Coordinates of C-alpha atoms in Angstrom, one line a residue:
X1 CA 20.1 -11.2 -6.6
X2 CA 16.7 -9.3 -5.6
X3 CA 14.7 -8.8 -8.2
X4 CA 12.2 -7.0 -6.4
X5 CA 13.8 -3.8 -6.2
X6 CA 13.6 -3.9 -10.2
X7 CA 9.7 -3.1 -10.3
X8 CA 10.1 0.4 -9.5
X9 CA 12.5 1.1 -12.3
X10 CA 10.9 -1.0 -14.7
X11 CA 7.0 0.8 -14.2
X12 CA 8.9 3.9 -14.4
X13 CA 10.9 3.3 -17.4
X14 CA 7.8 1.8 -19.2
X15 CA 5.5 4.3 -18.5
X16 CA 8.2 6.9 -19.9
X17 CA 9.1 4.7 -22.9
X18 CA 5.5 4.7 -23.8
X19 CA 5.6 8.4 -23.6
X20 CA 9.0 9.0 -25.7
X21 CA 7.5 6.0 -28.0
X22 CA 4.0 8.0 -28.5
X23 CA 6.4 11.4 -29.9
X24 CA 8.3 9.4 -32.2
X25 CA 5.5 7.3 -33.7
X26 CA 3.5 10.4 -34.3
X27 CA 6.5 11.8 -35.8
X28 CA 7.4 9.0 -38.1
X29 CA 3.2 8.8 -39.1
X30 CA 3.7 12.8 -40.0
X31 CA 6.4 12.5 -42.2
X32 CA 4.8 9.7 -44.0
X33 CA 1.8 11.5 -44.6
X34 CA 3.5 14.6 -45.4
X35 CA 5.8 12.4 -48.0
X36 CA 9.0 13.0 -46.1
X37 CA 10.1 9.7 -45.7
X38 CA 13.4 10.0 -46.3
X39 CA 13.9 11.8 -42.9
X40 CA 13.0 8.8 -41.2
X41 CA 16.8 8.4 -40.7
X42 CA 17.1 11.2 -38.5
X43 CA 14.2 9.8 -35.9
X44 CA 16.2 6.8 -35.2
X45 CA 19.2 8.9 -35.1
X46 CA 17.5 10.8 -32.4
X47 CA 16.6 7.9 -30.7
X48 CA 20.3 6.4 -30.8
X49 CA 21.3 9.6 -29.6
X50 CA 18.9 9.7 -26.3
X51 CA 19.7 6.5 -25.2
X52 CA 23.6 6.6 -25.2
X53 CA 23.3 10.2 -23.7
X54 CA 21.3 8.6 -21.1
X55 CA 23.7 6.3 -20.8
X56 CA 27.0 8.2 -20.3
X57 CA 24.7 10.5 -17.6
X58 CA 24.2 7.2 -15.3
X59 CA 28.1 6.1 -16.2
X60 CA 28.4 10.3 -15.2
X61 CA 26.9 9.7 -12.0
X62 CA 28.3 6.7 -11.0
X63 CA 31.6 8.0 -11.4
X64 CA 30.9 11.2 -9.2
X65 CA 29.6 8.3 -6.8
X66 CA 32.6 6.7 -6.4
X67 CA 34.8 9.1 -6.7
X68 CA 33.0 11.1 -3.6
X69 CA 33.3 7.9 -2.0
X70 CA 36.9 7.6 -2.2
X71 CA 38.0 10.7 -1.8
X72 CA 37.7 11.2 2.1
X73 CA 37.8 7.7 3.8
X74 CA 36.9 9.4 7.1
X75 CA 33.9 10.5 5.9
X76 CA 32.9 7.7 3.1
X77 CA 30.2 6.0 4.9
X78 CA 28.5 9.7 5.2
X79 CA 29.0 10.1 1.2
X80 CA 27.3 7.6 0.4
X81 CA 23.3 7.5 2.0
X82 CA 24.2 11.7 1.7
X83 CA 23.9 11.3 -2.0
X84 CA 21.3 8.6 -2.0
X85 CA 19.1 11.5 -0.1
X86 CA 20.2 14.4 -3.1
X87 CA 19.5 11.9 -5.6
X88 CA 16.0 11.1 -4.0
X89 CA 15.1 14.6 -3.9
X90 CA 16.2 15.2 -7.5
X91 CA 13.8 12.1 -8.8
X92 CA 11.2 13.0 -6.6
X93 CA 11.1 17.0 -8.3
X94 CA 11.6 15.3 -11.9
X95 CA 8.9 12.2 -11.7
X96 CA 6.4 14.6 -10.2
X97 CA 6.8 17.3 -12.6
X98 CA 6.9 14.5 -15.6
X99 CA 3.6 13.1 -14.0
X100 CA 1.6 15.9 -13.9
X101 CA 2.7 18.1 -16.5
X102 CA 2.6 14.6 -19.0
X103 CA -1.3 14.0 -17.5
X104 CA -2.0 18.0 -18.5
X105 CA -0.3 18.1 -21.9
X106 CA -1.4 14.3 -23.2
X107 CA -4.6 15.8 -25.1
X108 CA -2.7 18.9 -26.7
X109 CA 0.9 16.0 -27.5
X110 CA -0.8 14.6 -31.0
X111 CA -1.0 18.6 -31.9
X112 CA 2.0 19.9 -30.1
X113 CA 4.4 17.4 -31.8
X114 CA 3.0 17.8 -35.9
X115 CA 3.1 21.7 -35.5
X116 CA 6.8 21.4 -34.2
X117 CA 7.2 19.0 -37.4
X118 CA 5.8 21.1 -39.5
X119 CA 7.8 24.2 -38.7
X120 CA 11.2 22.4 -38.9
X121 CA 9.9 20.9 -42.2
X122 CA 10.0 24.8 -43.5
X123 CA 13.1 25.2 -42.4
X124 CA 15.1 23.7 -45.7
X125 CA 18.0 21.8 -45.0
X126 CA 17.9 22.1 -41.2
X127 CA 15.0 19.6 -41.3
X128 CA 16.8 16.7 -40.4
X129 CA 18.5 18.3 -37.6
X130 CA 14.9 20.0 -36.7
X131 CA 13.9 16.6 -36.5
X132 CA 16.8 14.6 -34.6
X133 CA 16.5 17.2 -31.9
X134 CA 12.9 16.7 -31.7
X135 CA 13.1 12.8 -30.9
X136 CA 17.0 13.2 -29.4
X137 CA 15.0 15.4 -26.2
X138 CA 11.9 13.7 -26.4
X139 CA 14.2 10.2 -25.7
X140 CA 16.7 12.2 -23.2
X141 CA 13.8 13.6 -21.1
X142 CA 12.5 10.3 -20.3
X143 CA 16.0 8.4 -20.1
X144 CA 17.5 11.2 -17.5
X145 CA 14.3 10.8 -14.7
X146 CA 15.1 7.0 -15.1
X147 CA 18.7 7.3 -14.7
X148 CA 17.8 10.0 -11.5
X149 CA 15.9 7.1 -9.8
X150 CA 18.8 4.5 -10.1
X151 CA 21.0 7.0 -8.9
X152 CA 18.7 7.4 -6.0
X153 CA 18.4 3.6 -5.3
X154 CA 22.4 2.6 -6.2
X155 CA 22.7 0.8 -3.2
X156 CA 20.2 -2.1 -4.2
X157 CA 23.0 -3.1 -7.3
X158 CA 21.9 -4.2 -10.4
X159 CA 18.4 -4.9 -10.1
X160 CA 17.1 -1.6 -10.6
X161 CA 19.0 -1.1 -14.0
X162 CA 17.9 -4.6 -15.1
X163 CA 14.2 -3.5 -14.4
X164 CA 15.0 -0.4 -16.6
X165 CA 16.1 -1.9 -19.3
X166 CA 13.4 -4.3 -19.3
X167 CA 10.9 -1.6 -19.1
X168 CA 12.1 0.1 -21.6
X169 CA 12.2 -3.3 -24.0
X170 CA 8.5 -3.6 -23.4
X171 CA 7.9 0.2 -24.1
X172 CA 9.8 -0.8 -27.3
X173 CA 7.1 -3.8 -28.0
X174 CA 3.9 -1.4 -26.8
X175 CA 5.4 1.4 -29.6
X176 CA 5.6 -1.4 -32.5
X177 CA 1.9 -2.7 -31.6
X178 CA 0.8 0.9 -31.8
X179 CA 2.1 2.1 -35.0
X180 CA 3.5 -0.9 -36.7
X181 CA 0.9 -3.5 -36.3
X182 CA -1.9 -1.3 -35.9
X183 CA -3.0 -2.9 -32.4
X184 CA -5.7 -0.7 -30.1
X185 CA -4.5 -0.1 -27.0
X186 CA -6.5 1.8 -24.5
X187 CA -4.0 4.2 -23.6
X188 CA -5.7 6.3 -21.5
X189 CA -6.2 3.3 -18.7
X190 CA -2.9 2.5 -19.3
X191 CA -1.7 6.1 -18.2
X192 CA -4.3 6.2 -15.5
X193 CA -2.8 2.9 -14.2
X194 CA 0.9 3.6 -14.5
X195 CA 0.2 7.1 -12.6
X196 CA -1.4 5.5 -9.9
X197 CA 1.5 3.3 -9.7
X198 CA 4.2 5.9 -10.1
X199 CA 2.5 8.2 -7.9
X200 CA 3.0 5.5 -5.1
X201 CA 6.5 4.9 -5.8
X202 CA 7.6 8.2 -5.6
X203 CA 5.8 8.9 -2.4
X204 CA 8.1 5.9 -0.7
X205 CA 10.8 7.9 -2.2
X206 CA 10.0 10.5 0.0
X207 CA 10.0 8.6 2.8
X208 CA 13.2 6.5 1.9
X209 CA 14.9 10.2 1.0
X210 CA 14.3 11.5 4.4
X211 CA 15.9 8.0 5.9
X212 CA 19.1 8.5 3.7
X213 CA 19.6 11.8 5.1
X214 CA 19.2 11.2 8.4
X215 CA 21.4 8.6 8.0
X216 CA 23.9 10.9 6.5
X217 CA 23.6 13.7 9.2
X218 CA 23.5 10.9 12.1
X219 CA 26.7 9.0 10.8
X220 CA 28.3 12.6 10.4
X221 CA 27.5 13.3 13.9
X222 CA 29.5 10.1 15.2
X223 CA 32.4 11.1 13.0
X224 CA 32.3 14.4 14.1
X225 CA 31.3 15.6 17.5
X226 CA 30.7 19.2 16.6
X227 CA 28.1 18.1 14.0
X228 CA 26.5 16.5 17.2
X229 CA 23.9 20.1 17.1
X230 CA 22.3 18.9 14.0
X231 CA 20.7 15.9 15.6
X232 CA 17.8 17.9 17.1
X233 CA 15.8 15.1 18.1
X234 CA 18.4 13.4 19.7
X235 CA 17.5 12.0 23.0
X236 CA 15.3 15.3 23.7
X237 CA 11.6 14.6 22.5
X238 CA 11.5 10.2 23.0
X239 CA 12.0 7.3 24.2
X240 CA 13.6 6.0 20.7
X241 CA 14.1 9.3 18.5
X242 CA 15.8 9.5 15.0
X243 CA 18.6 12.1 14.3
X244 CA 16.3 14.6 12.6
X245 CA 13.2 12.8 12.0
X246 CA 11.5 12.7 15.5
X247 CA 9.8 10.5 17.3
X248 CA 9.0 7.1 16.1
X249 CA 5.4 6.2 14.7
X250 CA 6.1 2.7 14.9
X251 CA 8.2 -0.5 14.8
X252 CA 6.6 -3.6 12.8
X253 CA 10.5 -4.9 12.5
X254 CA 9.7 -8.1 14.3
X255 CA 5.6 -8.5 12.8
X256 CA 6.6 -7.0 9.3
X257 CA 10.4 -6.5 8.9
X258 CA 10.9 -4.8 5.1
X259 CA 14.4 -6.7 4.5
X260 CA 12.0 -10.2 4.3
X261 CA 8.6 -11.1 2.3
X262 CA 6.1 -9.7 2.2
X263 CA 7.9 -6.5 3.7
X264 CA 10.4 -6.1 1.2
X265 CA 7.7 -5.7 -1.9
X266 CA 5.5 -3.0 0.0
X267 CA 9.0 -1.5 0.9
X268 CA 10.3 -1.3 -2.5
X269 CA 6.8 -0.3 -4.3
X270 CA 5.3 1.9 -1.7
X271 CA 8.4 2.7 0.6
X272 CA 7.3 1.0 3.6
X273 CA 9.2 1.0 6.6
X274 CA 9.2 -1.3 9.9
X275 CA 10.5 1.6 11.8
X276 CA 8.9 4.7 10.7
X277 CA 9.5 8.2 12.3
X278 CA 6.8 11.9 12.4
X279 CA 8.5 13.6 10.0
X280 CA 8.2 11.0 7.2
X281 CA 5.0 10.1 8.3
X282 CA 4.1 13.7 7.7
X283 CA 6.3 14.5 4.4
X284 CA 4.6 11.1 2.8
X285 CA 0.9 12.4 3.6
X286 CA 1.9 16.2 2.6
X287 CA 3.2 14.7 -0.6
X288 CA -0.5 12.3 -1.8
X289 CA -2.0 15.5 -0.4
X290 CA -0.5 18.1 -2.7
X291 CA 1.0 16.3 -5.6
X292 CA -2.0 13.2 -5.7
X293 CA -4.5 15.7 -5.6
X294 CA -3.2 17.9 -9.0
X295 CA -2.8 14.8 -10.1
X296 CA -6.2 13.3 -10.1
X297 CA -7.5 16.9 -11.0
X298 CA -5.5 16.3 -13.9
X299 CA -6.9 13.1 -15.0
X300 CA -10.4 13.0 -13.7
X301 CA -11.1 16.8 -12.9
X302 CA -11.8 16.2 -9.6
X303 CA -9.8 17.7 -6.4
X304 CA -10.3 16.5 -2.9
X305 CA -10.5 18.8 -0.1
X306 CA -11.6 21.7 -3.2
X307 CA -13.8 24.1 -2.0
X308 CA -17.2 24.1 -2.4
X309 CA -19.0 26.4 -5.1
X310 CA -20.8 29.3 -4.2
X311 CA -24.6 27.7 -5.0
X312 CA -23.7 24.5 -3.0
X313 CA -22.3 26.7 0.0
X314 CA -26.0 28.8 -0.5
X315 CA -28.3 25.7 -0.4
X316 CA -26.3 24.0 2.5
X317 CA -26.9 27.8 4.7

């Protein structure tokens, strides 16, 4: 088995576990200090609750997988690369939106979380429930973008879950050095350093989604020959086109193939491909343009490409 595929799934689920293990520490420290101990019950029921949700949604959309799969031989080996591509898509949306909007709201999470506390705590007997649905969403968020990028990387087998679950083990660990044992932690590196990482990731997942689906749509147009119009490159534009990628940028298949080492770690951290066509070229740079740059505005306040202020535009005339 490859273990390197596992990397992706295991930054991703550790970087999310920290996040989902930050709400419920803060929760369990609130009802501590607020003497509401007893409650404590309903955090790890929340927490049970996430994961096996989590859960059934991958066993969900492995079933769908298959089931697509096997439902129209004919058109089985365009199923599955097709759904590889949605999947892609879907994780891409999810992971960027969790990356920035998690970078934006980290300051405000300490106060965000106690004042939801402390409203369910005035809510009388709902309290409990107040509170398992606090820590239940706050653990299903997180597990649901994981379970997306498997979905999105099925094809590699087991690995990628295996890198999940060990992610989320040491998410676990980080959580009990935090509020158990009192361990400092800087966790604003750690963030900084995780987002780096994720951002990278998800950019090859642009890439690799764009290669399942011309995959997809090129297989379809074998199978069928009146899907033969949606290959619009095809044999119009170059010497060695894709279906609906374009031209090729290049081919490093025989100096760096991505199936053999080193090629296969930059391909499955970074989406690296031997033989790599304009439009993904062009998608990958669009998205470390648009979704890097609110990202690092995020963090470090600064924007590349931002325009320049009014006095420095005045000195420079």
């Amino acid at each position: 088995m490859d273990f390197t595929s596992a990397f992706p799934s295991f930054i991703i689920t550790l970087r999310e576990g920290v996040e989902a293990a930050l709400v419920v520490g803060i929760v369990l420290a609130y009802l501590k200090k607020a003497k509401q101990s007893h409650l404590n019950s309903w955090v790890y029921g929340g927490i049970a609750g996430g994961l096996v949700v989590s859960a059934l949604v991958g066993v969900l959309f492995g079933w769908v997988i298959q089931s697509l799969g096997s439902s129209n031989q004919k058109y089985a080996p365009v199923f599955e690369p097709l759904l590889e591509g949605v999947f892609s898509v879907a994780a891409i949306v999810m992971l960027s939106w969790m990356l920035v909007w998690m970078t934006q709201q980290a300051r405000l999470l300490k106060c965000q979380v106690e004042g939801a506390i402390n409203a369910t705590l005035t809510g009388g007997t709902a309290a409990g429930w107040g509170i398992f649905g606090l820590i239940f969403f706050a653990v299903l968020r997180e597990g649901f973008e994981t379970v997306l990028f498997v979905a999105a990387n099925f094809q590699q087998g087991l690995a990628p879950a295996l890198g999940a679950l060990a992610g989320l083990m040491c998410a676990v660990a980080i959580g009990v050095l935090l509020f158990r044992l009192g361990v400092k932690i800087n966790l604003r590196a750690f963030f900084l350093v995780m987002g780096v990482f994720l951002l990278l990731i998800v950019a090859g997942l642009v890439v690799s989604a764009l290669g399942h689906l011309d995959t997809a749509v090129s297989t379809l147009a074998q199978l069928d020959r009146q899907s033969e119009r949606f290959c619009f490159y095809y044999e119009r534009f170059a010497k060695f086109p894709s279906c609906i990628l374009g031209p090729m940028v290049w081919n490093t298949s025989k100096v760096l193939p991505e199936r053999q080492f080193p090629g296969i770690v930059l391909h499955t951290l970074f989406g690296y491909e031997d033989k790599l066509y304009v439009v993904q070229a062009v998608g990958y740079i669009l998205f470390l343009l648009t979704i890097g740059s609110i990202y690092l505005k995020s963090v470090t306040g600064w924007m590349p490409f931002a325009k320049r202020t009014s006095v420095e535009s005045t000195a420079n005339k």
